CSV table of C-alpha atoms in Angstrom, one decimal:
chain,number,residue,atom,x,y,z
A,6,UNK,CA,-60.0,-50.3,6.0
A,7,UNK,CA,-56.7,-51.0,4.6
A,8,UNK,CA,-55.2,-54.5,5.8
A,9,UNK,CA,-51.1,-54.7,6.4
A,10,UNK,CA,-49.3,-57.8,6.9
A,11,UNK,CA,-46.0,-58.0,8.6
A,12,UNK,CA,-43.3,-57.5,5.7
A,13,UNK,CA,-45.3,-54.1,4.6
A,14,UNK,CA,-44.9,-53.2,8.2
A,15,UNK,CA,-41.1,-54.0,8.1
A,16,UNK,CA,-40.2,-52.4,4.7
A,17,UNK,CA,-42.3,-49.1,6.1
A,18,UNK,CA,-40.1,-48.9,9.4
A,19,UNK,CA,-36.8,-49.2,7.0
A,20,UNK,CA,-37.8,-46.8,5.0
A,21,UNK,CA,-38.4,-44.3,7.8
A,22,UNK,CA,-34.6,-45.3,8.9
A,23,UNK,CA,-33.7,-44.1,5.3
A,24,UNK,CA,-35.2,-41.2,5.9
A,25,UNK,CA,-33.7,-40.1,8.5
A,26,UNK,CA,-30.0,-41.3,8.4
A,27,UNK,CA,-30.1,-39.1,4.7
A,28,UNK,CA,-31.6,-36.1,6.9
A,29,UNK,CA,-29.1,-36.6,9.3
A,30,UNK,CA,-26.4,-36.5,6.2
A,31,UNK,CA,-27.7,-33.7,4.7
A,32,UNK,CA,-27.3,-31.7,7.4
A,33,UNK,CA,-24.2,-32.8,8.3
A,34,UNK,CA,-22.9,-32.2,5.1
A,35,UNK,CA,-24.3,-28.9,4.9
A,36,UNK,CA,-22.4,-27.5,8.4
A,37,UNK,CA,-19.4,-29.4,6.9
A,38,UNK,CA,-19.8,-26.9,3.9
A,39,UNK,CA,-20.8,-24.0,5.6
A,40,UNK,CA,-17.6,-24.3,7.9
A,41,UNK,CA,-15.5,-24.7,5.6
A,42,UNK,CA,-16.6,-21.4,3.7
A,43,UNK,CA,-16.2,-19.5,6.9
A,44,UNK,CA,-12.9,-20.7,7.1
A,45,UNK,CA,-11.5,-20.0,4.3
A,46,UNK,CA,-13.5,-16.4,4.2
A,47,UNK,CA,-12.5,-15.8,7.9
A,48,UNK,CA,-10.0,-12.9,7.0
A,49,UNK,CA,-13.0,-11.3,5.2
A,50,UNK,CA,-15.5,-11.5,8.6
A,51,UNK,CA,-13.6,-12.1,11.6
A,52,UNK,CA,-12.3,-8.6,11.3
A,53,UNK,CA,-15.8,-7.3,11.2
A,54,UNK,CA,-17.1,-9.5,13.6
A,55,UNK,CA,-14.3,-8.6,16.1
A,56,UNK,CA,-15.2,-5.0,16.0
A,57,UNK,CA,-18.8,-5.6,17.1
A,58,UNK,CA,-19.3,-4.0,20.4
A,59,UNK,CA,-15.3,-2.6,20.7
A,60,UNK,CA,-14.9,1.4,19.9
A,61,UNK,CA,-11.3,3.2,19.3
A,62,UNK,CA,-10.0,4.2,22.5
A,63,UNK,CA,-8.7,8.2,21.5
A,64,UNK,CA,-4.7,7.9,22.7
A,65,UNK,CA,-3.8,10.9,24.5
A,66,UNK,CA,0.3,11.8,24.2
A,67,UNK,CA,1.9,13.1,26.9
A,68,UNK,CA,3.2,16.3,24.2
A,69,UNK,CA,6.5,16.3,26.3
A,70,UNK,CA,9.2,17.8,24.1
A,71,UNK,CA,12.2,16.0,23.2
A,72,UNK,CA,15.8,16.5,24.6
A,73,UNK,CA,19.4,15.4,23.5
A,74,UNK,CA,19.8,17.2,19.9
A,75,UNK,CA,16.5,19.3,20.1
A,76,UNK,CA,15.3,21.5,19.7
A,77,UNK,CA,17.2,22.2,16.5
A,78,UNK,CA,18.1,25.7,16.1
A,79,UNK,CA,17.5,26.9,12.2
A,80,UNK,CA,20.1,30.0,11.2
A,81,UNK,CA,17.9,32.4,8.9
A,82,UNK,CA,14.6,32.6,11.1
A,83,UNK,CA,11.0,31.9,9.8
A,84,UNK,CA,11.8,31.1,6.0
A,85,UNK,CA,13.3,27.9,6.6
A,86,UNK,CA,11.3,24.5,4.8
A,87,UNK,CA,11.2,21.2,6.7
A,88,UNK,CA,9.8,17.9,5.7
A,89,UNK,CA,10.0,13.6,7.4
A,90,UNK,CA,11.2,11.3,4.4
A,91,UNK,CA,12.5,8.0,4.7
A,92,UNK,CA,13.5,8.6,8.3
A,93,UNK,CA,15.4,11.8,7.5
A,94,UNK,CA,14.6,15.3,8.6
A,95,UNK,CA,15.5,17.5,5.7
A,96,UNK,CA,15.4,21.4,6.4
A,97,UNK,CA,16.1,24.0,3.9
A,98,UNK,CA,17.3,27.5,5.3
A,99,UNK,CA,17.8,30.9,3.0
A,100,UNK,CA,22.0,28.7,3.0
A,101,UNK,CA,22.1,25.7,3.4
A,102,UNK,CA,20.5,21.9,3.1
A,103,UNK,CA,20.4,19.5,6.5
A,104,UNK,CA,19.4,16.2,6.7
A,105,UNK,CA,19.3,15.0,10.2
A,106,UNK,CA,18.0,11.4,11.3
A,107,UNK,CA,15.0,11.4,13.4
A,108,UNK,CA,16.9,11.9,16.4
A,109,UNK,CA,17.6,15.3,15.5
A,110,UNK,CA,21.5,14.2,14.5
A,111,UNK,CA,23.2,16.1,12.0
A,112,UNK,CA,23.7,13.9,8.7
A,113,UNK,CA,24.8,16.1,6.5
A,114,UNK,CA,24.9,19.7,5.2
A,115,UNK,CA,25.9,21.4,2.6
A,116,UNK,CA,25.2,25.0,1.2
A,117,UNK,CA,23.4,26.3,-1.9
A,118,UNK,CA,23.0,29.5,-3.7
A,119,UNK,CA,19.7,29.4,-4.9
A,120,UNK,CA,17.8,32.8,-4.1
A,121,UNK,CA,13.9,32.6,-3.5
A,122,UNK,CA,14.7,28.7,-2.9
A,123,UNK,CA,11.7,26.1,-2.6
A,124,UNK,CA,12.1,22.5,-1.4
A,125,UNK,CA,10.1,19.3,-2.2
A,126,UNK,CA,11.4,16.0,-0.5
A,127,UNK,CA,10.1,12.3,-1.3
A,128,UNK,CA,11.6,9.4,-0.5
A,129,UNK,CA,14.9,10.3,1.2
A,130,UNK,CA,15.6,13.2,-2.2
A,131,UNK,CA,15.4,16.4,-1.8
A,132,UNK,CA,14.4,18.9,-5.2
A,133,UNK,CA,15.5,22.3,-4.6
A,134,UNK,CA,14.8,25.0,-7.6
A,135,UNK,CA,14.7,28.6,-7.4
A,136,UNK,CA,11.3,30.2,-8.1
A,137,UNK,CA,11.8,32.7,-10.8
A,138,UNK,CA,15.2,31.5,-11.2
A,139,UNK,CA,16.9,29.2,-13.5
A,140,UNK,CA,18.5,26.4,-11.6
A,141,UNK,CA,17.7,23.4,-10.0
A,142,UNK,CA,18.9,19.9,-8.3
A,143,UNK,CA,18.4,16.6,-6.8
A,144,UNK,CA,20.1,15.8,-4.2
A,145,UNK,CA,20.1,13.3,-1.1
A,146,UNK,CA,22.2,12.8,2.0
A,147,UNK,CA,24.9,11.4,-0.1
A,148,UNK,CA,25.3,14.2,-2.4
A,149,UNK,CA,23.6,16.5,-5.3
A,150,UNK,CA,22.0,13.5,-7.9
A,151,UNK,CA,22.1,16.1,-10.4
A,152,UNK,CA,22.0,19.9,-11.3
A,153,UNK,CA,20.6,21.8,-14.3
A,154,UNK,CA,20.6,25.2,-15.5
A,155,UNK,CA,17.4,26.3,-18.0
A,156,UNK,CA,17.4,28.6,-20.8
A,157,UNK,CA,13.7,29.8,-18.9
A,158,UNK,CA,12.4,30.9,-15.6
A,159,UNK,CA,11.2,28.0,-13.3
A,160,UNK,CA,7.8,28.5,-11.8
A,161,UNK,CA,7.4,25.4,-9.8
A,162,UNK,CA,8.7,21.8,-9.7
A,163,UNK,CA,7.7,18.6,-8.6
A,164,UNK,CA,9.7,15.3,-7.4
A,165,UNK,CA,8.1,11.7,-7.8
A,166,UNK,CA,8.5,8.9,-4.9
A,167,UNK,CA,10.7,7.4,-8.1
A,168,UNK,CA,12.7,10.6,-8.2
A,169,UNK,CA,11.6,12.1,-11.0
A,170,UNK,CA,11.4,16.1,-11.6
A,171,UNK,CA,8.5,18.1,-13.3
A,172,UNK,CA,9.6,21.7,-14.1
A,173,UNK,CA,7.5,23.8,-15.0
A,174,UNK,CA,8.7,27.3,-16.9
A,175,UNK,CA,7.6,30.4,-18.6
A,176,UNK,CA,7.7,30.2,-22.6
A,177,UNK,CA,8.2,32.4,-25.5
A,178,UNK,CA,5.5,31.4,-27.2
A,179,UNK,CA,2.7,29.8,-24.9
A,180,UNK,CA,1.6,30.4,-21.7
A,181,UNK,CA,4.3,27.9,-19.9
A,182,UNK,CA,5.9,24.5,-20.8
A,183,UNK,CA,6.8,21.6,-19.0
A,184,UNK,CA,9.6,19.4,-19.0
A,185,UNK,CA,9.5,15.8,-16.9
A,186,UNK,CA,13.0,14.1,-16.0
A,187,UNK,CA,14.2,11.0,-15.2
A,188,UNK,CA,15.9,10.3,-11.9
A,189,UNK,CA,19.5,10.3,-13.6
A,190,UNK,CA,18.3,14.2,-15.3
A,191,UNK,CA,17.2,12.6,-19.1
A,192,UNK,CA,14.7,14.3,-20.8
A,193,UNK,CA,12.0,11.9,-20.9
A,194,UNK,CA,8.6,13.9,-21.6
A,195,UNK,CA,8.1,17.9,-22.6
A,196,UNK,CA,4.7,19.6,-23.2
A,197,UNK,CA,4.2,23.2,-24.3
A,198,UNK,CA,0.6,24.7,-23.0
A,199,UNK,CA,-1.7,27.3,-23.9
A,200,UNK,CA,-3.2,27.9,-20.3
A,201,UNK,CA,-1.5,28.4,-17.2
A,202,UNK,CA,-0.7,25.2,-14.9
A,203,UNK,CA,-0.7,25.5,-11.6
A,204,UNK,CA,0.5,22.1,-10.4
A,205,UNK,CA,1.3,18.6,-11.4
A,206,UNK,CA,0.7,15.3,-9.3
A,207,UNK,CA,2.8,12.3,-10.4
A,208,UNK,CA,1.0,8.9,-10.6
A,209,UNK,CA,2.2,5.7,-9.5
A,210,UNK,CA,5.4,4.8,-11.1
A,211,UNK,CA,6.0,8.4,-12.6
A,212,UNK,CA,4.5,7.1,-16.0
A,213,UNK,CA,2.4,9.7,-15.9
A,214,UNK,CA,0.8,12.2,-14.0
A,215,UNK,CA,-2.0,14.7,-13.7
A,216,UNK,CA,-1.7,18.4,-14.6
A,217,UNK,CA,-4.2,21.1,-12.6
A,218,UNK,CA,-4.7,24.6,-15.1
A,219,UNK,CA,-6.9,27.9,-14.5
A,220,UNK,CA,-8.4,30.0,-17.0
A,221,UNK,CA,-11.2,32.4,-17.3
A,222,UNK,CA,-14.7,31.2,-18.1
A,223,UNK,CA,-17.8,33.5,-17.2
A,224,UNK,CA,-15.9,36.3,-16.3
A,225,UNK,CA,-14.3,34.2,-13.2
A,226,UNK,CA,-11.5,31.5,-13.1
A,227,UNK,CA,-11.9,27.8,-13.2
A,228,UNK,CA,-9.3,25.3,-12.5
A,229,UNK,CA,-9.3,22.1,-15.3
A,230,UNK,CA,-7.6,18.9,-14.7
A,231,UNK,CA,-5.6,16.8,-17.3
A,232,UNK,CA,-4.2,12.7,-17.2
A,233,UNK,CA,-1.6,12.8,-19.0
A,234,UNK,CA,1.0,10.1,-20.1
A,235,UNK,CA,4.8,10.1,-20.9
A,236,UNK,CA,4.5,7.9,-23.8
A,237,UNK,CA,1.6,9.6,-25.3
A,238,UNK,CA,1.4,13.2,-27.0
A,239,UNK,CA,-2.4,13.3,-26.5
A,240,UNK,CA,-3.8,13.4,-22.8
A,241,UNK,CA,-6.5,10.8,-21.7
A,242,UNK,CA,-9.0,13.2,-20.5
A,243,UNK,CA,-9.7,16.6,-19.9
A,244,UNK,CA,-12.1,17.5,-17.2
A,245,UNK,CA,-14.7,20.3,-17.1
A,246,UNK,CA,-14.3,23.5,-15.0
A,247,UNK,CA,-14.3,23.7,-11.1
A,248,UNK,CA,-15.4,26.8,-10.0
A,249,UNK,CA,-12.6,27.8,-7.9
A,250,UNK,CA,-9.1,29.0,-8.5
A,251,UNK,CA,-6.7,26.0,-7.5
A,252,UNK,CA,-4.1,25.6,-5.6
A,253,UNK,CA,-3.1,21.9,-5.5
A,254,UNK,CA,-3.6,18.4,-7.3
A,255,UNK,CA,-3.7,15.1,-6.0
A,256,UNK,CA,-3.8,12.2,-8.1
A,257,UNK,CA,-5.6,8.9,-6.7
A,258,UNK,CA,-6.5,5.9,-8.8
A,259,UNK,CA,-6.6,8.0,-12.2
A,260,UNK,CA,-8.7,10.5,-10.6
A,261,UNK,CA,-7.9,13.7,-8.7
A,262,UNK,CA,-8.5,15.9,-5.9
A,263,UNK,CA,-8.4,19.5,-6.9
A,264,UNK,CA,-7.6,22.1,-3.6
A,265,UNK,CA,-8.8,25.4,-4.7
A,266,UNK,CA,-8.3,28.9,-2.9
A,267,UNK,CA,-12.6,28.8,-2.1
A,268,UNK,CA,-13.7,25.2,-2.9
A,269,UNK,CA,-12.3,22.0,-3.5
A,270,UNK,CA,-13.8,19.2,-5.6
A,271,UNK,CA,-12.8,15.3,-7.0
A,272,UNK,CA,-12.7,14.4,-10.8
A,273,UNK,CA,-13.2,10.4,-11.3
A,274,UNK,CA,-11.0,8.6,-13.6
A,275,UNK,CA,-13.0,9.6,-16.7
A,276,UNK,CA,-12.6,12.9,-16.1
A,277,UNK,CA,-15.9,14.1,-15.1
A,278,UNK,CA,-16.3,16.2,-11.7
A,279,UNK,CA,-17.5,13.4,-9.2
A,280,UNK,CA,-18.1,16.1,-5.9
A,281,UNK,CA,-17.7,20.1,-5.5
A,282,UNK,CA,-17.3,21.5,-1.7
A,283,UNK,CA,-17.4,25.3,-1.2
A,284,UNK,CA,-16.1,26.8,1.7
A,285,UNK,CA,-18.0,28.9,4.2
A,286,UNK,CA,-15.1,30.6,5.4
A,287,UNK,CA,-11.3,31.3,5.0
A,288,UNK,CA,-9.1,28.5,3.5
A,289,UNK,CA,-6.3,27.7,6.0
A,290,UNK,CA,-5.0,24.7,4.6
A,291,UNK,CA,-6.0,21.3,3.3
A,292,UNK,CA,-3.7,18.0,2.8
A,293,UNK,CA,-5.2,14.6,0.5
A,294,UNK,CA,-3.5,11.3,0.3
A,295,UNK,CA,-4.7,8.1,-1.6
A,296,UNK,CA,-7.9,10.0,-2.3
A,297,UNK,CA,-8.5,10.7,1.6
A,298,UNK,CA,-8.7,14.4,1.8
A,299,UNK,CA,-8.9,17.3,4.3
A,300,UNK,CA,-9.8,20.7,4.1
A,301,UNK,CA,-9.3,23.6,7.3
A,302,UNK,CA,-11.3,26.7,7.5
A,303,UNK,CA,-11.4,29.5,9.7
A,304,UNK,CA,-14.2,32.1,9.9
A,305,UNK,CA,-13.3,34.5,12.5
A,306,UNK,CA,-16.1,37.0,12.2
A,307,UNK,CA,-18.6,33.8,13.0
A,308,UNK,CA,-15.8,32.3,15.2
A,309,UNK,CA,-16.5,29.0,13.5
A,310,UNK,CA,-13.6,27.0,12.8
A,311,UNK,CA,-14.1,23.1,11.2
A,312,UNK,CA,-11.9,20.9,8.7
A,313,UNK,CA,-13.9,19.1,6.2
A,314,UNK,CA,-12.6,15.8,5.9
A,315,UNK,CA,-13.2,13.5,2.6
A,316,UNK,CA,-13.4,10.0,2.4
A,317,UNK,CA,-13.5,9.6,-1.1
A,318,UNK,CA,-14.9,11.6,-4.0
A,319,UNK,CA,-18.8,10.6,-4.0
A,320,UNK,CA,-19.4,10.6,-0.4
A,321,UNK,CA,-20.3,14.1,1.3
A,322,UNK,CA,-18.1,15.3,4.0
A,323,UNK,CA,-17.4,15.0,7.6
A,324,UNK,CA,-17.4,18.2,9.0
A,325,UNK,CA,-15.6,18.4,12.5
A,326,UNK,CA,-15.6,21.5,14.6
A,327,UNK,CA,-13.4,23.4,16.6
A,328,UNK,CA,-13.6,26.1,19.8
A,329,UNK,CA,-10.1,28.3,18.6
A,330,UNK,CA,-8.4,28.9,14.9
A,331,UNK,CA,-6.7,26.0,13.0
A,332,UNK,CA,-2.9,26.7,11.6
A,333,UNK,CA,-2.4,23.3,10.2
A,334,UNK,CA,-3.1,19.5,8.9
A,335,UNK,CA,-2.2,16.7,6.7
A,336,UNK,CA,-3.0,13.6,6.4
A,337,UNK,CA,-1.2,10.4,6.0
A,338,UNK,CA,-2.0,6.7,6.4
A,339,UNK,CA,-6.0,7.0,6.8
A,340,UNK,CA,-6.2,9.7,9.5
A,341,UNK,CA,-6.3,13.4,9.2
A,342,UNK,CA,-4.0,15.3,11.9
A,343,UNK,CA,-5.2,19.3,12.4
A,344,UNK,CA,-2.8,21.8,14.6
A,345,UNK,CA,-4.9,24.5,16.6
A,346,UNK,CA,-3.0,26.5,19.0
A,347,UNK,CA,-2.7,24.7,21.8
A,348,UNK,CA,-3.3,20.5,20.0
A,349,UNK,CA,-2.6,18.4,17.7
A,350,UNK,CA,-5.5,16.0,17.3
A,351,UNK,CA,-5.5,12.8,14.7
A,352,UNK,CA,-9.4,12.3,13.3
A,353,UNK,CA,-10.1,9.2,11.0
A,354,UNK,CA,-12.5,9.5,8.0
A,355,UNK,CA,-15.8,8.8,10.2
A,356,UNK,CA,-14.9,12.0,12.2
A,357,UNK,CA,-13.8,9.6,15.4
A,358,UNK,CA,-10.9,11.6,17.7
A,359,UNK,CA,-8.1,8.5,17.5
A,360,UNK,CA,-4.9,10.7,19.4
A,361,UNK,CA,-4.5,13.9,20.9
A,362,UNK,CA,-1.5,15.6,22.4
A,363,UNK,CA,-1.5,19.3,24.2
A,364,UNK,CA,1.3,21.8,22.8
A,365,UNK,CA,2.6,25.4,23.4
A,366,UNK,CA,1.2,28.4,21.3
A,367,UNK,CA,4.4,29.0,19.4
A,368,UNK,CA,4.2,26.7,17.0
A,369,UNK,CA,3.3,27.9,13.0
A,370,UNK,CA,2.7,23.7,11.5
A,371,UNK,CA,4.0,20.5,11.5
A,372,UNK,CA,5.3,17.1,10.0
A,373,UNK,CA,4.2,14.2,11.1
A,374,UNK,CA,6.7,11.3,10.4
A,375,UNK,CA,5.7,7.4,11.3
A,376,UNK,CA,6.5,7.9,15.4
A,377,UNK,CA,6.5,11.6,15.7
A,378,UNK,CA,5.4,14.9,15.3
A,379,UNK,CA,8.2,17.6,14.2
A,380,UNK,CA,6.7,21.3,15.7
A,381,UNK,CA,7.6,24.3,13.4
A,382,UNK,CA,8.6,27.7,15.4
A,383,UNK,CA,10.2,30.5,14.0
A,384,UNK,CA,13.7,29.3,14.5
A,385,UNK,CA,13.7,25.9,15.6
A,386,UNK,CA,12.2,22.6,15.4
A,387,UNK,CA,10.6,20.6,18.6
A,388,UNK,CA,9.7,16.5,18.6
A,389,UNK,CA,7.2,15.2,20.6
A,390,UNK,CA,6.7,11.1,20.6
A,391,UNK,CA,3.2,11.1,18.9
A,392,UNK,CA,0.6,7.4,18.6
A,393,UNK,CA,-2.0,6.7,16.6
């Protein structure tokens, strides 16, 4: 048996000590570093953390129309175009162009003489071109930016959020051409093509954009998408065919979202199709934003009605159904809004219900603006106060 004498037994106890002060350290010093990485992580997690437990409370708006200035009355009837842009309410009537402030007071107005007249409005401008004509302007509440008058028939145009103009015409010699100008009406890009375009998306900064065409492949039509810049003659990438006849293109992060007549579909930022969606009934309308997308469809003869909403372009979609017909929807910071005949209801990308509010059945769409929902009649425009 192993003999100690009385210094072994002292050194032995020390050591012990040793021990366990540098245990005690180490695990001090390890909730010192662990609390300081939450802390400076803590705008990463608390916002998670935060939302265990909690669930969106759906908002319901009162729908009560607005008084003072509204409703305002539109000369001209049904044909009239409205859009919310920088806190102006721009309407376009077979006469004239109004820009009112969200209070429904009159800006300014002045007339045009465009026949067949089309209006797109971004950031407080207003394009107007005549479809099948040969004019076109830019204008804003302060006056027309500029006009121009084209040796060709315009098809379609599209403004920027930098104010530039796409305009798209017929050609001698190709199927169409376009022509891209700069906010002051310079010339900057111009692109002859030998298949028909049937829309152009600006990308961030209007230096470049992406350009949707159809052709016929198999005996039926197929919509192709190009990136294209304005400091290069030859486009980035070319995607294959979706099989459906587009309508619209969205660009998002040097992708797209194509909105076809049947189907809709994403191409990624390669060019290659990413996700297809064929519709199982008619195509009412569809809206996409910063890759967020939303598709409605009506199918009387089943009386199912559902919007398809898209998150992004790999995920499969949220489909949301409905008891009556759905007129109209668009979405805008993250949430989808869809009109039926007697709503309109705001849906986020996980299908959750975030705002409701109950209208009449007169309405044919709307615009949603950052506090309100403008109602489209068939001579006049309604505001309801609208949360989300």
């Amino acid at each position: 048996m192993p003999m100690y004498d009385a210094n072994d037994i002292v050194e032995q106890k020390n050591r012990d000590k040793r021990r366990k002060r540098l245990t005690k350290l180490i695990i001090i010093l390890c909730v010192a570093i662990l609390g300081a990485a939450l802390y400076f992580t803590q705008e990463l997690w608390l916002p998670k953390l935060r939302g265990i437990g909690t669930q969106y409370k759906t908002i319901v708006n009162d729908g009560r129309l607005a008084e003072g200035n509204f409703p305002i009355e539109i000369n001209g009837g049904a044909q009239y175009q409205l859009s919310c842009s920088n806190e102006n309410v721009i309407v376009m009537s077979d006469a004239y162009i109004y820009f009112y402030n969200e209070e429904g007071g009159e800006l300014k107005r002045r007339q045009h003489a465009l026949s067949n007249a089309v209006m797109e409005a971004v950031n407080g401008r207003a394009l107007l071109f005549e479809s099948g004509g040969t004019e076109f302007s830019v204008e804003d509440r302060s006056g027309v930016l500029y006009t121009n008058k084209l040796d060709k028939n315009i098809m379609f145009a599209r403004l920027s959020n930098e104010g530039y103009a796409a305009v798209v015409t017929t050609s001698d010699n190709y199927d169409c051409e376009i022509v891209v100008y700069d906010r002051k009406g310079k010339v900057i890009y111009e692109r002859k093509c030998v298949e028909r375009v049937n829309d152009i998306s600006f990308e961030e900064g209007s230096k470049g954009c992406v350009i949707s065409y159809f052709y016929a492949e198999n005996g039926a039509l197929v919509t192709s998408v190009q990136e294209a810049s304005f400091t290069e003659d030859k486009e980035k990438w070319n995607s294959p065919g979706l099989d459906t006849l587009g309508l619209n293109v969205y660009n998002f992060d040097g992708g797209a979202f194509v909105l076809g007549i049947d189907a809709c579909g994403y191409v990624d930022s390669k060019g290659q199709i990413s996700s297809f969606y064929r519709y199982e009934g008619d195509f009412a309308g569809g809206s996409s934003e910063d890759g967020q997308s939303a598709v409605i469809i009506n199918s009387d003869d089943r009386r199912r009605y559902e919007m398809a909403l898209f998150g992004d372009g790999s995920s499969e979609p949220t489909i949301i159904e409905f008891d009556s017909p759905l007129i109209d929807v668009t979405v805008e910071d993250g949430l989808a809004y869809v009109m039926k005949k007697d709503a309109v209801l705001a849906y986020d990308f996980s299908g959750k219900l975030r705002s409701t509010a109950t209208v009449n059945d007169s309405y044919t769409g709307f615009v949603r603006s950052e506090n309100y929902v403008f109602l489209k009649s068939y001579n006049k425009i309604d505001r309801i106060n609208y949360e989300s």
